[in-house]
Short mmCIF file of C-alpha atoms and ligand atoms in Angstrom, two decimals:
data_model
loop_
_atom_site.label_atom_id
_atom_site.label_comp_id
_atom_site.label_asym_id
_atom_site.label_seq_id
_atom_site.Cartn_x
_atom_site.Cartn_y
_atom_site.Cartn_z
CA MET A 67 0.00 0.00 0.00
CA VAL A 68 1.51 3.32 -1.05
CA ALA A 69 -1.60 5.52 -1.12
CA HIS A 70 -0.61 7.14 2.20
CA LEU A 71 2.88 8.16 1.04
CA LEU A 72 3.64 11.70 -0.08
CA LYS A 73 5.05 11.65 -3.58
CA ALA A 74 6.80 13.85 -6.13
CA GLU A 75 7.85 13.39 -9.71
CA LEU A 76 10.54 15.16 -11.69
CA HIS A 77 10.23 13.44 -15.05
CA CYS A 78 7.01 13.61 -17.02
CA HIS A 79 6.48 14.93 -20.55
CA VAL A 80 3.42 17.14 -20.62
CA GLU A 81 2.32 16.06 -24.10
CA GLY A 82 3.01 12.46 -23.05
CA ALA A 83 0.77 12.86 -20.01
CA ALA A 84 -2.36 13.44 -22.11
CA SER A 85 -4.78 10.55 -21.66
CA PRO A 86 -6.44 8.99 -24.72
CA GLU A 87 -9.74 10.43 -23.45
CA LEU A 88 -8.33 13.97 -23.30
CA VAL A 89 -6.70 13.58 -26.73
CA ARG A 90 -10.02 12.39 -28.20
CA HIS A 91 -11.89 15.22 -26.46
CA VAL A 92 -9.51 18.00 -27.57
CA GLY A 93 -9.10 16.38 -31.00
CA ALA A 94 -12.89 16.54 -31.47
CA ARG A 95 -12.82 20.25 -30.51
CA HIS A 96 -10.62 20.90 -33.54
CA GLY A 97 -11.93 18.18 -35.89
CA VAL A 98 -8.58 16.36 -35.97
CA ASP A 99 -8.46 12.98 -37.74
CA LEU A 100 -7.10 10.50 -35.16
CA ALA A 101 -7.42 7.33 -37.30
CA GLY A 102 -4.82 4.74 -36.32
CA LEU A 103 -3.70 6.52 -33.15
CA PHE A 104 -5.53 4.11 -30.82
CA ASP A 105 -5.69 0.33 -30.49
CA GLU A 106 -8.89 -1.70 -30.13
CA GLN A 107 -8.99 -1.07 -26.38
CA GLY A 108 -8.76 2.68 -26.94
CA ALA A 109 -5.16 2.97 -25.68
CA PHE A 110 -2.40 4.65 -27.71
CA ALA A 111 -1.12 2.26 -30.41
CA TRP A 112 2.66 1.85 -30.61
CA HIS A 113 5.08 -1.09 -30.58
CA ASP A 114 8.64 0.23 -30.22
CA PHE A 115 10.49 3.44 -29.28
CA THR A 116 10.24 4.95 -32.78
CA SER A 117 6.51 4.24 -33.12
CA PHE A 118 6.00 5.52 -29.56
CA LEU A 119 7.68 8.84 -30.47
CA ASN A 120 5.49 9.06 -33.60
CA ALA A 121 2.27 8.37 -31.68
CA TYR A 122 3.39 10.95 -29.09
CA ASP A 123 3.85 13.62 -31.79
CA ARG A 124 0.46 12.86 -33.35
CA ALA A 125 -1.35 13.02 -30.01
CA ALA A 126 0.51 16.22 -29.11
CA ALA A 127 -0.69 17.86 -32.32
CA VAL A 128 -4.34 17.98 -31.15
CA PHE A 129 -3.42 20.63 -28.55
CA ARG A 130 -3.70 23.95 -30.39
CA THR A 131 -4.83 26.74 -28.07
CA PRO A 132 -3.73 28.05 -24.66
CA GLU A 133 -7.00 26.63 -23.25
CA ASP A 134 -6.14 23.15 -24.59
CA TYR A 135 -2.80 23.29 -22.78
CA ARG A 136 -4.44 24.66 -19.64
CA ASP A 137 -6.77 21.65 -19.64
CA LEU A 138 -3.76 19.35 -20.08
CA THR A 139 -1.73 20.61 -17.12
CA PHE A 140 -4.85 20.94 -14.97
CA ALA A 141 -5.75 17.29 -15.62
CA TYR A 142 -2.19 16.09 -15.08
CA PHE A 143 -1.41 18.01 -11.87
CA SER A 144 -4.86 17.33 -10.36
CA GLY A 145 -4.30 13.62 -11.04
CA LEU A 146 -0.86 13.78 -9.40
CA ALA A 147 -2.36 15.39 -6.31
CA ALA A 148 -5.10 12.75 -6.16
CA GLU A 149 -2.36 10.12 -5.90
CA GLY A 150 -0.65 11.87 -3.01
CA ALA A 151 1.91 13.98 -4.86
CA ILE A 152 2.84 17.37 -3.47
CA TYR A 153 5.17 18.42 -6.31
CA GLY A 154 5.68 17.76 -10.01
CA GLU A 155 7.77 18.99 -12.91
CA VAL A 156 6.74 18.60 -16.53
CA PHE A 157 8.86 18.72 -19.63
CA ILE A 158 7.45 21.14 -22.17
CA SER A 159 8.52 21.64 -25.78
CA SER A 160 8.52 24.85 -27.79
CA ASP A 161 8.85 22.70 -30.93
CA HIS A 162 5.53 21.02 -30.20
CA ALA A 163 3.92 24.42 -29.58
CA LEU A 164 5.25 25.66 -32.90
CA ALA A 165 3.96 22.56 -34.69
CA SER A 166 0.54 23.37 -33.22
CA GLY A 167 0.73 26.96 -34.49
CA LEU A 168 1.21 28.57 -31.06
CA SER A 169 3.85 31.01 -29.89
CA TYR A 170 6.06 29.85 -27.02
CA ARG A 171 4.57 32.60 -24.85
CA ASP A 172 0.94 31.50 -25.45
CA TYR A 173 1.90 27.85 -24.95
CA VAL A 174 3.64 28.53 -21.63
CA GLU A 175 0.86 30.82 -20.40
CA GLY A 176 -1.76 28.16 -21.16
CA LEU A 177 0.27 25.49 -19.35
CA ALA A 178 0.95 27.84 -16.42
CA GLN A 179 -2.76 28.58 -16.01
CA GLY A 180 -3.45 24.85 -15.60
CA ILE A 181 -0.66 24.57 -13.02
CA ARG A 182 -2.00 27.56 -11.05
CA ASP A 183 -5.58 26.23 -11.21
CA ALA A 184 -4.44 22.78 -10.01
CA GLU A 185 -2.50 24.36 -7.14
CA ALA A 186 -5.56 26.39 -6.15
CA ALA A 187 -7.74 23.27 -6.26
CA THR A 188 -5.41 20.74 -4.60
CA GLY A 189 -2.32 22.47 -3.19
CA ILE A 190 0.05 20.70 -5.59
CA VAL A 191 3.09 22.73 -6.65
CA GLY A 192 4.28 22.47 -10.26
CA ARG A 193 7.10 23.72 -12.45
CA MET A 194 8.07 23.34 -16.12
CA ILE A 195 11.31 22.26 -17.79
CA ALA A 196 11.68 23.51 -21.36
CA THR A 197 13.16 20.86 -23.64
CA GLY A 198 14.76 20.50 -27.00
CA VAL A 199 14.03 17.32 -28.93
CA ARG A 200 17.20 15.40 -29.74
CA HIS A 201 16.03 13.86 -33.01
CA TYR A 202 14.99 17.29 -34.31
CA GLY A 203 18.71 18.11 -34.27
CA PRO A 204 21.19 20.46 -32.51
CA ASP A 205 19.99 23.58 -34.36
CA ARG A 206 16.47 23.20 -33.01
CA ILE A 207 17.81 22.50 -29.54
CA LEU A 208 19.81 25.73 -29.66
CA VAL A 209 16.65 27.61 -30.69
CA ALA A 210 14.77 25.98 -27.78
CA ALA A 211 17.44 27.15 -25.32
CA GLU A 212 17.52 30.67 -26.77
CA THR A 213 13.73 30.85 -26.64
CA VAL A 214 13.51 29.91 -22.98
CA ALA A 215 16.43 32.21 -22.07
CA ASN A 216 14.95 35.17 -23.98
CA GLU A 217 11.39 34.69 -22.72
CA PRO A 218 11.69 33.84 -19.04
CA HIS A 219 8.64 32.68 -17.12
CA PRO A 220 8.51 32.17 -13.34
CA LEU A 221 7.20 28.63 -13.66
CA VAL A 222 9.75 27.56 -16.30
CA THR A 223 12.71 26.73 -14.12
CA GLY A 224 14.67 24.12 -16.04
CA PHE A 225 16.04 23.15 -19.42
CA GLY A 226 16.64 19.71 -20.86
CA VAL A 227 16.83 17.52 -23.90
CA ALA A 228 14.52 14.56 -24.59
CA GLY A 229 13.94 12.50 -27.70
CA ASP A 230 15.91 9.84 -29.49
CA GLU A 231 19.21 9.40 -27.66
CA ARG A 232 20.55 7.23 -30.45
CA MET A 233 21.09 10.39 -32.51
CA HIS A 234 23.79 13.08 -32.14
CA HIS A 235 26.41 13.58 -29.42
CA PRO A 236 26.03 15.67 -26.23
CA ARG A 237 28.86 17.98 -27.34
CA ASP A 238 26.48 19.09 -30.12
CA PHE A 239 24.19 20.55 -27.44
CA ALA A 240 26.83 22.11 -25.21
CA ASP A 241 26.08 25.68 -26.36
CA ALA A 242 22.37 25.22 -25.70
CA PHE A 243 23.02 23.99 -22.16
CA ARG A 244 25.49 26.83 -21.55
CA ILE A 245 22.88 29.43 -22.59
CA ALA A 246 20.19 27.80 -20.45
CA GLY A 247 22.55 27.48 -17.47
CA GLU A 248 23.58 31.13 -17.75
CA ALA A 249 19.88 32.03 -17.74
CA GLY A 250 19.67 30.45 -14.29
CA LEU A 251 17.79 27.32 -15.30
CA GLY A 252 18.31 23.89 -13.73
CA LEU A 253 19.73 21.39 -16.20
CA THR A 254 18.81 17.78 -16.98
CA VAL A 255 19.22 15.57 -20.04
CA HIS A 256 17.82 12.22 -21.15
CA ALA A 257 20.71 9.73 -21.27
CA GLY A 258 21.33 6.10 -20.45
CA GLU A 259 17.93 4.97 -21.68
CA PHE A 260 18.52 3.86 -25.28
CA GLY A 261 22.21 4.73 -25.04
CA GLY A 262 24.60 2.86 -22.77
CA PRO A 263 26.86 4.14 -19.97
CA GLU A 264 29.03 6.08 -22.41
CA SER A 265 26.00 8.21 -23.27
CA VAL A 266 25.61 9.15 -19.58
CA ARG A 267 29.34 9.83 -19.24
CA ASP A 268 29.32 12.06 -22.35
CA ALA A 269 26.31 13.97 -21.00
CA LEU A 270 28.08 14.58 -17.67
CA ASP A 271 31.31 15.60 -19.43
CA HIS A 272 29.71 18.09 -21.82
CA LEU A 273 26.46 19.47 -20.39
CA GLY A 274 26.93 20.45 -16.75
CA VAL A 275 23.69 18.80 -15.65
CA SER A 276 22.74 18.11 -12.03
CA ARG A 277 20.21 15.46 -13.04
CA ILE A 278 20.00 12.75 -15.66
CA GLY A 279 16.70 11.68 -17.22
CA HIS A 280 16.74 7.89 -16.78
CA GLY A 281 20.51 7.26 -16.49
CA VAL A 282 19.50 3.74 -15.59
CA ARG A 283 22.04 2.07 -17.84
CA ALA A 284 24.84 3.55 -15.75
CA ILE A 285 24.38 0.32 -13.79
CA GLU A 286 26.37 -1.42 -16.55
CA ASP A 287 29.54 0.46 -15.55
CA ALA A 288 30.71 0.43 -11.90
CA ASP A 289 33.13 3.34 -12.43
CA LEU A 290 30.31 5.48 -13.77
CA VAL A 291 28.05 4.58 -10.83
CA ARG A 292 30.86 5.67 -8.50
CA ARG A 293 31.15 8.97 -10.37
CA ILE A 294 27.38 9.55 -10.15
CA VAL A 295 27.50 8.90 -6.40
CA GLU A 296 30.56 11.13 -5.87
CA GLU A 297 29.15 14.01 -7.89
CA GLY A 298 25.69 13.71 -6.31
CA ILE A 299 24.01 13.43 -9.70
CA VAL A 300 20.28 12.76 -9.33
CA LEU A 301 18.75 10.01 -11.47
CA GLU A 302 15.19 10.51 -12.70
CA LEU A 303 14.34 6.81 -12.87
CA CYS A 304 11.17 5.70 -14.67
CA PRO A 305 10.84 1.95 -14.13
CA GLY A 306 7.42 1.50 -15.76
CA SER A 307 8.59 3.35 -18.89
CA ASN A 308 11.76 1.24 -19.08
CA VAL A 309 9.78 -2.00 -18.89
CA ALA A 310 7.12 -0.82 -21.38
CA LEU A 311 9.84 0.22 -23.85
CA GLY A 312 11.61 -3.13 -23.49
CA LEU A 313 14.79 -2.18 -21.58
CA TYR A 314 13.98 -4.72 -18.86
CA PRO A 315 11.59 -7.68 -18.92
CA ALA A 316 9.84 -6.73 -15.67
CA ILE A 317 10.00 -4.28 -12.76
CA ALA A 318 11.67 -7.05 -10.75
CA ASP A 319 14.64 -6.79 -13.17
CA HIS A 320 14.92 -3.00 -12.92
CA PRO A 321 18.17 -1.62 -11.40
CA TYR A 322 16.39 0.98 -9.23
CA ARG A 323 17.28 -0.85 -6.05
CA ARG A 324 20.87 -1.59 -7.10
CA LEU A 325 21.46 2.08 -7.95
CA GLN A 326 19.91 3.14 -4.65
CA ASP A 327 21.99 0.62 -2.69
CA ALA A 328 25.14 1.84 -4.46
CA GLY A 329 24.45 5.27 -2.98
CA ALA A 330 23.06 7.05 -6.04
CA ARG A 331 20.44 9.75 -5.49
CA VAL A 332 17.45 8.00 -7.08
CA THR A 333 13.96 9.35 -7.73
CA VAL A 334 10.93 7.81 -9.41
CA SER A 335 8.67 9.19 -12.16
CA SER A 336 6.14 8.04 -14.75
CA ASP A 337 7.62 9.62 -17.96
CA ASP A 338 4.60 9.33 -20.32
CA PRO A 339 2.03 7.69 -18.04
CA PRO A 340 -0.87 6.71 -20.35
CA TYR A 341 1.50 5.25 -22.95
CA PHE A 342 3.09 2.99 -20.35
CA ARG A 343 -0.09 2.28 -18.30
CA SER A 344 1.65 4.07 -15.47
CA SER A 345 1.10 6.90 -12.99
CA ILE A 346 3.11 8.21 -10.07
CA GLY A 347 1.05 6.05 -7.71
CA ALA A 348 1.64 2.98 -9.90
CA GLU A 349 5.42 3.60 -9.90
CA TYR A 350 5.61 3.85 -6.10
CA GLY A 351 3.40 0.74 -5.88
CA TRP A 352 5.60 -1.28 -8.24
CA LEU A 353 8.74 -0.34 -6.32
CA SER A 354 7.05 -1.38 -3.09
CA ARG A 355 5.57 -4.67 -4.33
CA GLU A 356 7.99 -5.86 -7.04
CA LEU A 357 11.29 -4.56 -5.63
CA GLY A 358 10.37 -4.73 -1.96
CA LEU A 359 11.22 -1.10 -1.22
CA SER A 360 10.28 0.02 2.29
CA ASP A 361 8.15 3.09 3.02
CA ALA A 362 11.37 4.71 4.29
CA ALA A 363 13.09 4.15 0.93
CA LEU A 364 10.07 5.53 -0.94
CA ASN A 365 9.92 8.54 1.38
CA GLN A 366 13.59 9.09 0.65
CA ALA A 367 12.83 9.10 -3.10
CA THR A 368 10.28 11.86 -2.52
CA ARG A 369 12.75 13.78 -0.37
CA THR A 370 15.48 13.47 -2.99
CA SER A 371 13.05 14.74 -5.64
CA ILE A 372 12.29 17.84 -3.61
CA GLU A 373 15.99 18.37 -2.83
CA ALA A 374 16.78 18.16 -6.56
CA ALA A 375 13.72 20.08 -7.75
CA PHE A 376 14.22 23.11 -9.94
CA VAL A 377 12.53 25.50 -7.49
CA ASP A 378 13.45 28.59 -5.50
CA GLU A 379 14.72 27.91 -1.99
CA PRO A 380 11.65 29.16 -0.05
CA THR A 381 9.43 26.80 -2.07
CA ARG A 382 11.85 23.90 -1.53
CA LYS A 383 11.88 24.60 2.21
CA ARG A 384 8.09 24.70 2.32
CA LEU A 385 7.83 21.38 0.45
CA LEU A 386 10.50 19.69 2.56
CA ALA A 387 8.64 20.76 5.72
CA ARG A 388 5.65 18.69 4.57
CA LEU A 389 7.64 15.44 4.39
CA PRO A 390 7.88 12.89 7.19
CA THR A 391 11.13 13.09 9.13
N1 ADE B 36 10.05 11.86 -25.03
C1 ADE B 36 8.97 11.41 -24.40
N2 ADE B 36 9.23 10.28 -23.72
C2 ADE B 36 10.54 10.00 -23.92
C3 ADE B 36 11.42 8.98 -23.48
N3 ADE B 36 11.02 7.99 -22.69
N4 ADE B 36 12.68 9.03 -23.90
C4 ADE B 36 13.10 10.01 -24.69
N5 ADE B 36 12.31 10.98 -25.13
C5 ADE B 36 11.05 11.00 -24.75
ZN1 ZN B 37 11.43 11.13 -20.56
#
C-alpha cells in the first residue's frame, strides 16, 4: 500500500501525459483525424520506441490553443495530487507548440494557467522544464534554449533535452546547455535509456547537468556509478517506462534498487504515463511490491526529488517541511 505516502515526480512529458480520453476530447474540438492513433482497447497504439515517439507527436498535435494546454496541465497536476503527490515537474517543448501553431509565450501561459488552477484546487506545486528534442537536431535544440532564455517565465525553471538518444552527441548541445545554465535554469538531459553508460558519461562531461533523465544504464559500468555517487548526480528513474519500452523484462529486473543501494540519489517518475499504463502512484506501488522497497526508501525518493527540484529555496523549504522526518 503506497496511497498514504507523499510523492513527487521530476520526469514527465506534458504532451506524453495526455490521456487517450483527453486527446479524443480536444481532437474533437478541432476536428482532428485520429485514425490509427488508438488500439482496439482505446489505448495509444505503438510497438517500439520509434513508433512511440510518432504516436506521441500525433497526439501532441491535437493541442492547439492556450485553453487546450491549460486543460492538459490541470488534468495532469490534479491527477498527481489525487495520488498523493505534493510536487511535479513537466517537460514542455517549444517545438511542439510551434507545430501546433502557437507562440512559445501563449503555450507557456496556457500550461501555467493549468498549473496555477491545479495548485488552487489541490495544493500541488508544479514547475516546467523547457526541452529540445534530440532527433529534431542540434539547431532546433539551440533555438529551444535561446527561446527559454529570452522569454523567461517564473514557472519555467529548467532546461533539458529529450527524444531519441541514439542520434547526435552531447557535445552538439553544449552551447544550448550553456545558454540555459547562464539564464539560471536547472539542467537535466535524457541519457542512459537507449544509449549505454558512455552516453551518460558524455552527458556529464559536456552538459553540466545536475540530473540525468533515466541514467538507468549507468548500472552497466561500476566506475560510472561511483562517479554519479561522488558528484551527487540525481537520477530521474522511470521503471514502468523502461519495462514498457523493453529495456527490462519486468520491474523485478529494474536496477532501481541496485542504484539506490550503491548510494546514487534516485527518484521515481512516470515519464509518459498513459503510454506505459503508469502513474506516479503505480510507480511507487511497483517499487514497493515488485522490488520490496520500504516506506522509508520511498519517502527518501520523494525527499530526494524535492531536494533536486528546480525551485526557488523558499518553495523547496516549504515542500520539505511537509515530508515525514
Ligand atoms: N520523449 C517522451 N518520452 C521520452 C522517453 N522515454 N525518452 C526520450 N524521449 C522521450
Ligand atoms: Zn522522458
